[in-house]
CSV table of C-alpha atoms in Angstrom, one decimal:
chain,number,residue,atom,x,y,z
F,13,MET,CA,34.5,67.8,-167.8
F,14,PRO,CA,35.4,71.2,-166.5
F,15,ASN,CA,36.6,70.0,-163.1
F,16,PHE,CA,38.6,67.2,-164.3
F,17,SER,CA,42.1,67.3,-164.1
F,18,LEU,CA,43.8,64.5,-167.0
F,19,TRP,CA,46.7,63.6,-164.3
F,20,ALA,CA,43.2,61.3,-162.6
F,21,LEU,CA,44.6,58.9,-165.5
F,22,LEU,CA,48.3,58.5,-163.6
F,23,PRO,CA,47.2,56.3,-161.1
F,24,PRO,CA,45.3,53.3,-162.4
F,25,ILE,CA,47.3,53.6,-165.6
F,26,TYR,CA,50.7,53.5,-163.3
F,27,SER,CA,48.7,50.3,-161.9
F,28,VAL,CA,47.3,48.8,-165.0
F,29,CYS,CA,51.3,49.2,-166.7
F,30,THR,CA,53.0,47.5,-163.7
F,31,ALA,CA,50.8,45.1,-163.2
F,32,ALA,CA,50.5,44.2,-167.4
F,33,GLY,CA,54.4,43.7,-167.0
F,34,LEU,CA,54.5,41.8,-163.9
F,35,TRP,CA,52.7,39.4,-165.4
F,36,THR,CA,54.2,40.0,-168.8
F,37,VAL,CA,57.4,38.4,-166.8
F,38,TYR,CA,55.2,35.6,-165.1
F,39,PHE,CA,54.8,34.5,-168.2
F,40,ILE,CA,58.2,34.4,-170.0
F,41,ALA,CA,59.3,32.4,-166.6
F,42,VAL,CA,56.2,30.1,-167.0
F,43,TYR,CA,56.8,29.9,-171.0
F,44,ASN,CA,60.3,29.0,-170.6
F,45,LYS,CA,60.1,26.1,-167.6
F,46,ASN,CA,61.5,27.9,-165.5
F,47,ILE,CA,58.1,28.2,-162.9
F,48,THR,CA,55.7,26.0,-161.9
F,49,PRO,CA,52.3,28.0,-163.2
F,50,LEU,CA,50.3,29.2,-160.2
F,51,GLY,CA,47.4,26.9,-160.5
F,52,SER,CA,49.5,24.0,-160.4
F,53,GLU,CA,50.5,22.3,-157.2
F,54,TYR,CA,54.7,22.8,-156.8
F,55,ARG,CA,56.6,19.1,-156.7
F,56,ARG,CA,60.0,20.2,-155.8
F,57,ARG,CA,61.5,16.5,-156.6
F,58,ASN,CA,60.8,17.9,-160.5
F,59,GLY,CA,64.1,19.7,-159.7
F,60,SER,CA,63.7,22.1,-162.9
F,61,LEU,CA,60.9,23.6,-162.0
F,62,TYR,CA,60.8,26.7,-159.1
F,63,PRO,CA,57.6,27.9,-157.1
F,64,PRO,CA,56.1,31.0,-158.8
F,65,TYR,CA,57.1,33.9,-156.5
F,66,ILE,CA,57.7,37.4,-158.3
F,67,SER,CA,61.6,37.3,-157.7
F,68,ILE,CA,62.3,33.7,-159.1
F,69,ALA,CA,60.2,34.3,-162.1
F,70,GLY,CA,62.7,37.9,-162.6
F,71,ASN,CA,65.6,35.7,-162.2
F,72,PHE,CA,66.1,34.2,-165.5
F,73,PRO,CA,66.9,36.0,-168.9
F,74,PRO,CA,65.0,37.4,-170.9
F,75,ALA,CA,62.6,37.8,-168.3
F,76,SER,CA,64.8,39.1,-166.0
F,77,CYS,CA,65.6,42.4,-168.2
F,78,VAL,CA,61.9,42.8,-168.2
F,79,PHE,CA,61.9,42.7,-164.5
F,80,SER,CA,64.5,45.5,-164.3
F,81,GLU,CA,62.3,47.9,-166.7
F,82,VAL,CA,59.4,47.0,-165.2
F,83,MET,CA,60.5,47.6,-161.5
F,84,ASN,CA,63.0,51.3,-162.1
F,85,LEU,CA,59.9,52.5,-164.5
F,86,ALA,CA,57.4,51.9,-161.7
F,87,ALA,CA,59.7,53.1,-158.9
F,88,PHE,CA,60.4,56.4,-160.5
F,89,VAL,CA,56.5,57.1,-161.7
F,90,GLY,CA,54.6,55.7,-158.2
F,91,PHE,CA,58.1,57.7,-156.7
F,92,PHE,CA,56.5,60.6,-158.8
F,93,ILE,CA,53.2,60.1,-157.6
F,94,ALA,CA,53.7,59.9,-154.0
F,95,VAL,CA,55.9,63.8,-154.6
F,96,PHE,CA,52.4,64.9,-156.3
F,97,ARG,CA,50.3,63.5,-153.7
F,98,HIS,CA,51.9,65.3,-151.0
F,99,LEU,CA,52.1,68.7,-152.7
F,100,GLN,CA,48.3,67.7,-152.8
F,101,LEU,CA,48.1,67.2,-149.6
F,102,LYS,CA,50.6,70.3,-148.1
F,103,GLY,CA,48.5,72.6,-145.7
F,104,LYS,CA,45.1,70.9,-145.5
F,105,ILE,CA,46.3,68.5,-143.2
F,106,ASP,CA,46.3,69.8,-139.7
F,107,LYS,CA,49.8,67.3,-138.9
F,108,PRO,CA,51.7,68.1,-141.3
F,109,TRP,CA,54.8,65.1,-140.3
F,110,LEU,CA,52.0,62.5,-141.2
F,111,ASN,CA,52.4,63.9,-145.2
F,112,ILE,CA,55.9,64.1,-145.0
F,113,SER,CA,56.6,60.7,-142.7
F,114,SER,CA,54.2,58.6,-145.9
F,115,LEU,CA,56.6,60.8,-148.4
F,116,VAL,CA,59.5,59.8,-147.2
F,117,VAL,CA,58.0,56.0,-146.4
F,118,PHE,CA,57.3,55.4,-150.4
F,119,SER,CA,60.4,57.2,-151.1
F,120,ILE,CA,62.7,54.4,-149.4
F,121,SER,CA,60.1,51.8,-151.1
F,122,SER,CA,60.7,53.1,-154.5
F,123,PHE,CA,64.3,52.4,-154.0
F,124,GLY,CA,63.3,49.0,-152.4
F,125,MET,CA,62.1,48.4,-156.1
F,126,THR,CA,65.2,49.3,-157.7
F,127,ILE,CA,66.6,47.2,-155.7
F,128,VAL,CA,64.3,44.5,-155.9
F,129,GLY,CA,65.0,44.7,-159.3
F,130,ASN,CA,68.5,45.1,-160.4
F,131,PHE,CA,69.6,42.0,-157.7
F,132,GLN,CA,68.0,39.2,-159.1
F,133,VAL,CA,67.5,36.5,-156.1
F,134,PHE,CA,69.6,34.0,-157.1
F,135,THR,CA,72.7,36.0,-157.0
F,136,GLU,CA,72.5,38.3,-154.6
F,137,LYS,CA,69.9,37.0,-152.1
F,138,ASN,CA,70.4,39.1,-149.5
F,139,ILE,CA,70.7,42.1,-151.1
F,140,HIS,CA,67.4,41.4,-153.3
F,141,ASN,CA,65.2,40.1,-149.5
F,142,ILE,CA,66.3,44.0,-148.3
F,143,GLY,CA,64.7,45.5,-151.1
F,144,ALA,CA,62.0,43.3,-151.0
F,145,ILE,CA,61.1,44.2,-147.1
F,146,MET,CA,61.7,47.9,-148.0
F,147,VAL,CA,58.8,47.6,-151.2
F,148,PHE,CA,56.8,45.0,-149.1
F,149,GLY,CA,57.6,46.5,-145.5
F,150,LEU,CA,57.2,50.3,-146.6
F,151,GLY,CA,54.8,49.9,-148.6
F,152,THR,CA,52.0,48.5,-146.1
F,153,LEU,CA,53.5,51.0,-144.1
F,154,PHE,CA,52.5,53.6,-146.7
F,155,CYS,CA,48.8,52.0,-147.2
F,156,TRP,CA,48.1,52.6,-143.9
F,157,LEU,CA,49.3,56.4,-143.5
F,158,GLN,CA,47.1,57.2,-146.4
F,159,SER,CA,44.6,55.8,-145.5
F,160,TYR,CA,44.7,57.4,-142.2
F,161,ILE,CA,45.6,60.6,-144.0
F,162,THR,CA,42.6,60.4,-146.5
F,163,LEU,CA,40.2,60.1,-143.3
F,164,ARG,CA,41.5,63.1,-141.5
F,165,VAL,CA,41.8,65.8,-144.8
F,166,ASN,CA,38.5,64.6,-146.2
F,167,LEU,CA,39.4,66.2,-149.6
F,168,LYS,CA,36.2,67.9,-151.2
F,169,ASN,CA,33.9,65.5,-148.9
F,170,GLU,CA,34.6,62.8,-150.5
F,171,GLY,CA,37.4,61.7,-148.2
F,172,LYS,CA,35.3,59.5,-145.7
F,173,MET,CA,34.3,57.2,-148.7
F,174,ALA,CA,37.7,56.6,-150.4
F,175,ALA,CA,39.2,56.3,-146.4
F,176,ILE,CA,36.5,53.7,-146.0
F,177,ALA,CA,38.4,51.3,-149.7
F,178,ARG,CA,41.6,52.5,-148.4
F,179,PHE,CA,41.9,50.7,-144.8
F,180,LEU,CA,40.2,47.6,-146.4
F,181,LEU,CA,42.7,47.4,-149.2
F,182,SER,CA,45.4,47.8,-146.8
F,183,GLY,CA,44.1,45.3,-144.5
F,184,SER,CA,43.9,42.7,-147.3
F,185,ILE,CA,47.2,43.5,-148.2
F,186,THR,CA,48.6,43.0,-144.6
F,187,LEU,CA,46.5,40.0,-144.3
F,188,CYS,CA,47.9,38.6,-147.4
F,189,MET,CA,51.3,39.6,-145.9
F,190,ILE,CA,50.5,37.7,-142.8
F,191,LEU,CA,49.8,35.0,-144.7
F,192,TYR,CA,53.0,35.0,-147.4
F,193,PHE,CA,55.6,34.4,-144.1
F,194,SER,CA,53.3,32.2,-142.7
F,195,LEU,CA,53.0,30.3,-145.4
F,196,MET,CA,56.3,30.5,-146.0
F,197,SER,CA,58.0,29.2,-142.6
F,198,GLN,CA,55.6,26.2,-143.4
F,199,ARG,CA,57.5,25.7,-146.7
F,200,LEU,CA,54.2,25.7,-148.6
F,201,HIS,CA,55.6,27.6,-151.2
F,202,MET,CA,52.1,27.8,-154.3
F,203,GLN,CA,49.8,28.8,-151.2
F,204,ALA,CA,52.8,31.8,-150.4
F,205,SER,CA,53.7,32.5,-154.1
F,206,ARG,CA,50.1,32.8,-154.8
F,207,CYS,CA,49.3,35.3,-151.7
F,208,GLN,CA,52.5,37.4,-152.6
F,209,TRP,CA,51.0,37.6,-156.2
F,210,ALA,CA,47.7,38.8,-154.7
F,211,LEU,CA,49.6,41.2,-152.0
F,212,VAL,CA,51.0,43.5,-155.3
F,213,MET,CA,48.0,43.5,-157.1
F,214,ILE,CA,46.0,44.6,-154.3
F,215,LEU,CA,48.7,47.0,-153.0
F,216,LEU,CA,48.3,48.3,-156.4
F,217,ILE,CA,44.6,48.9,-157.0
F,218,PHE,CA,45.4,51.2,-153.5
F,219,ILE,CA,47.8,53.0,-155.5
F,220,SER,CA,45.2,53.9,-158.2
F,221,THR,CA,42.5,54.7,-156.4
F,222,PHE,CA,44.4,58.6,-156.4
F,223,ALA,CA,42.7,59.5,-159.1
F,224,ILE,CA,39.8,60.5,-156.6
F,225,GLU,CA,41.8,62.9,-155.7
F,226,PHE,CA,44.0,64.2,-158.4
F,227,ARG,CA,41.3,64.8,-160.2
F,228,HIS,CA,40.6,67.9,-158.3
F,229,SER,CA,44.4,68.7,-158.8
F,230,SER,CA,47.0,70.3,-161.5
F,231,LEU,CA,50.2,70.4,-161.3
F,232,SER,CA,53.1,72.8,-163.5
F,233,ILE,CA,55.8,74.0,-163.5
F,234,LEU,CA,56.7,77.5,-163.1
F,235,CYS,CA,60.1,79.1,-165.1
F,236,THR,CA,62.2,82.4,-164.2
F,237,ASP,CA,65.6,83.6,-165.2
F,238,ARG,CA,66.0,85.3,-161.7
F,239,PRO,CA,65.6,82.7,-158.9
F,240,GLY,CA,65.2,84.1,-155.2
F,241,TYR,CA,63.6,87.2,-156.4
F,242,PRO,CA,60.7,88.4,-157.2
F,243,PHE,CA,59.2,88.1,-160.5
F,244,HIS,CA,56.7,89.5,-163.4
F,245,ARG,CA,54.6,87.1,-166.0
F,246,SER,CA,56.6,88.9,-168.4
F,247,GLU,CA,59.7,87.2,-167.1
F,248,THR,CA,58.6,83.7,-166.6
F,249,SER,CA,57.3,81.3,-168.6
F,250,GLU,CA,54.8,79.0,-167.6
F,251,VAL,CA,55.2,75.3,-168.7
F,252,PRO,CA,52.0,73.0,-168.2
F,253,MET,CA,53.2,69.7,-166.9
């Protein structure tokens, strides 16, 4: 595979590891009888079990410790992927502000992940909910922006097919978002929590599709002892990432 960059493995590995971490949080919470299993019916009169929202699953220790770690790592690596994507598109898109806006949007969404992970919903509900809005709202906007950018750039003549898949995923994410808030308003908590889990999994699938373009790109760091001045190859060291 001479033309295949190993950076293509980063998005799917990120998505798989993040999903595995979140499901680990879920199973810990179910095992400790903190939440109702997704396949069961939620009955409020029980009193001891909460609906299986992701935030509630990550509210009680020890699941909360895992949840914080997963969200912090997901935020960091997700931000790195967004920066990589921004650099890949730089100079290839006719509307640079779209590329910049996409990076800013996902950067704020990544910061929201750290808020969600470090401020539990039952402890700091308002702060937690602000972080959740940043994650879901801006994350959805990022997907639509990237879908449109993919179609516009058409990198290696693969953009049209990739854009179709991303538009479908973005539509699914938006539909899950609408259903989630609609079901929440009707207090149908089990159905709403299922929509929330589906939304997050589809969002992770979307991010994993960046492997399509990342396989064409590489990234390296160039270090010199004379910043701001012309340099020669002998004065620099190139460190592949």
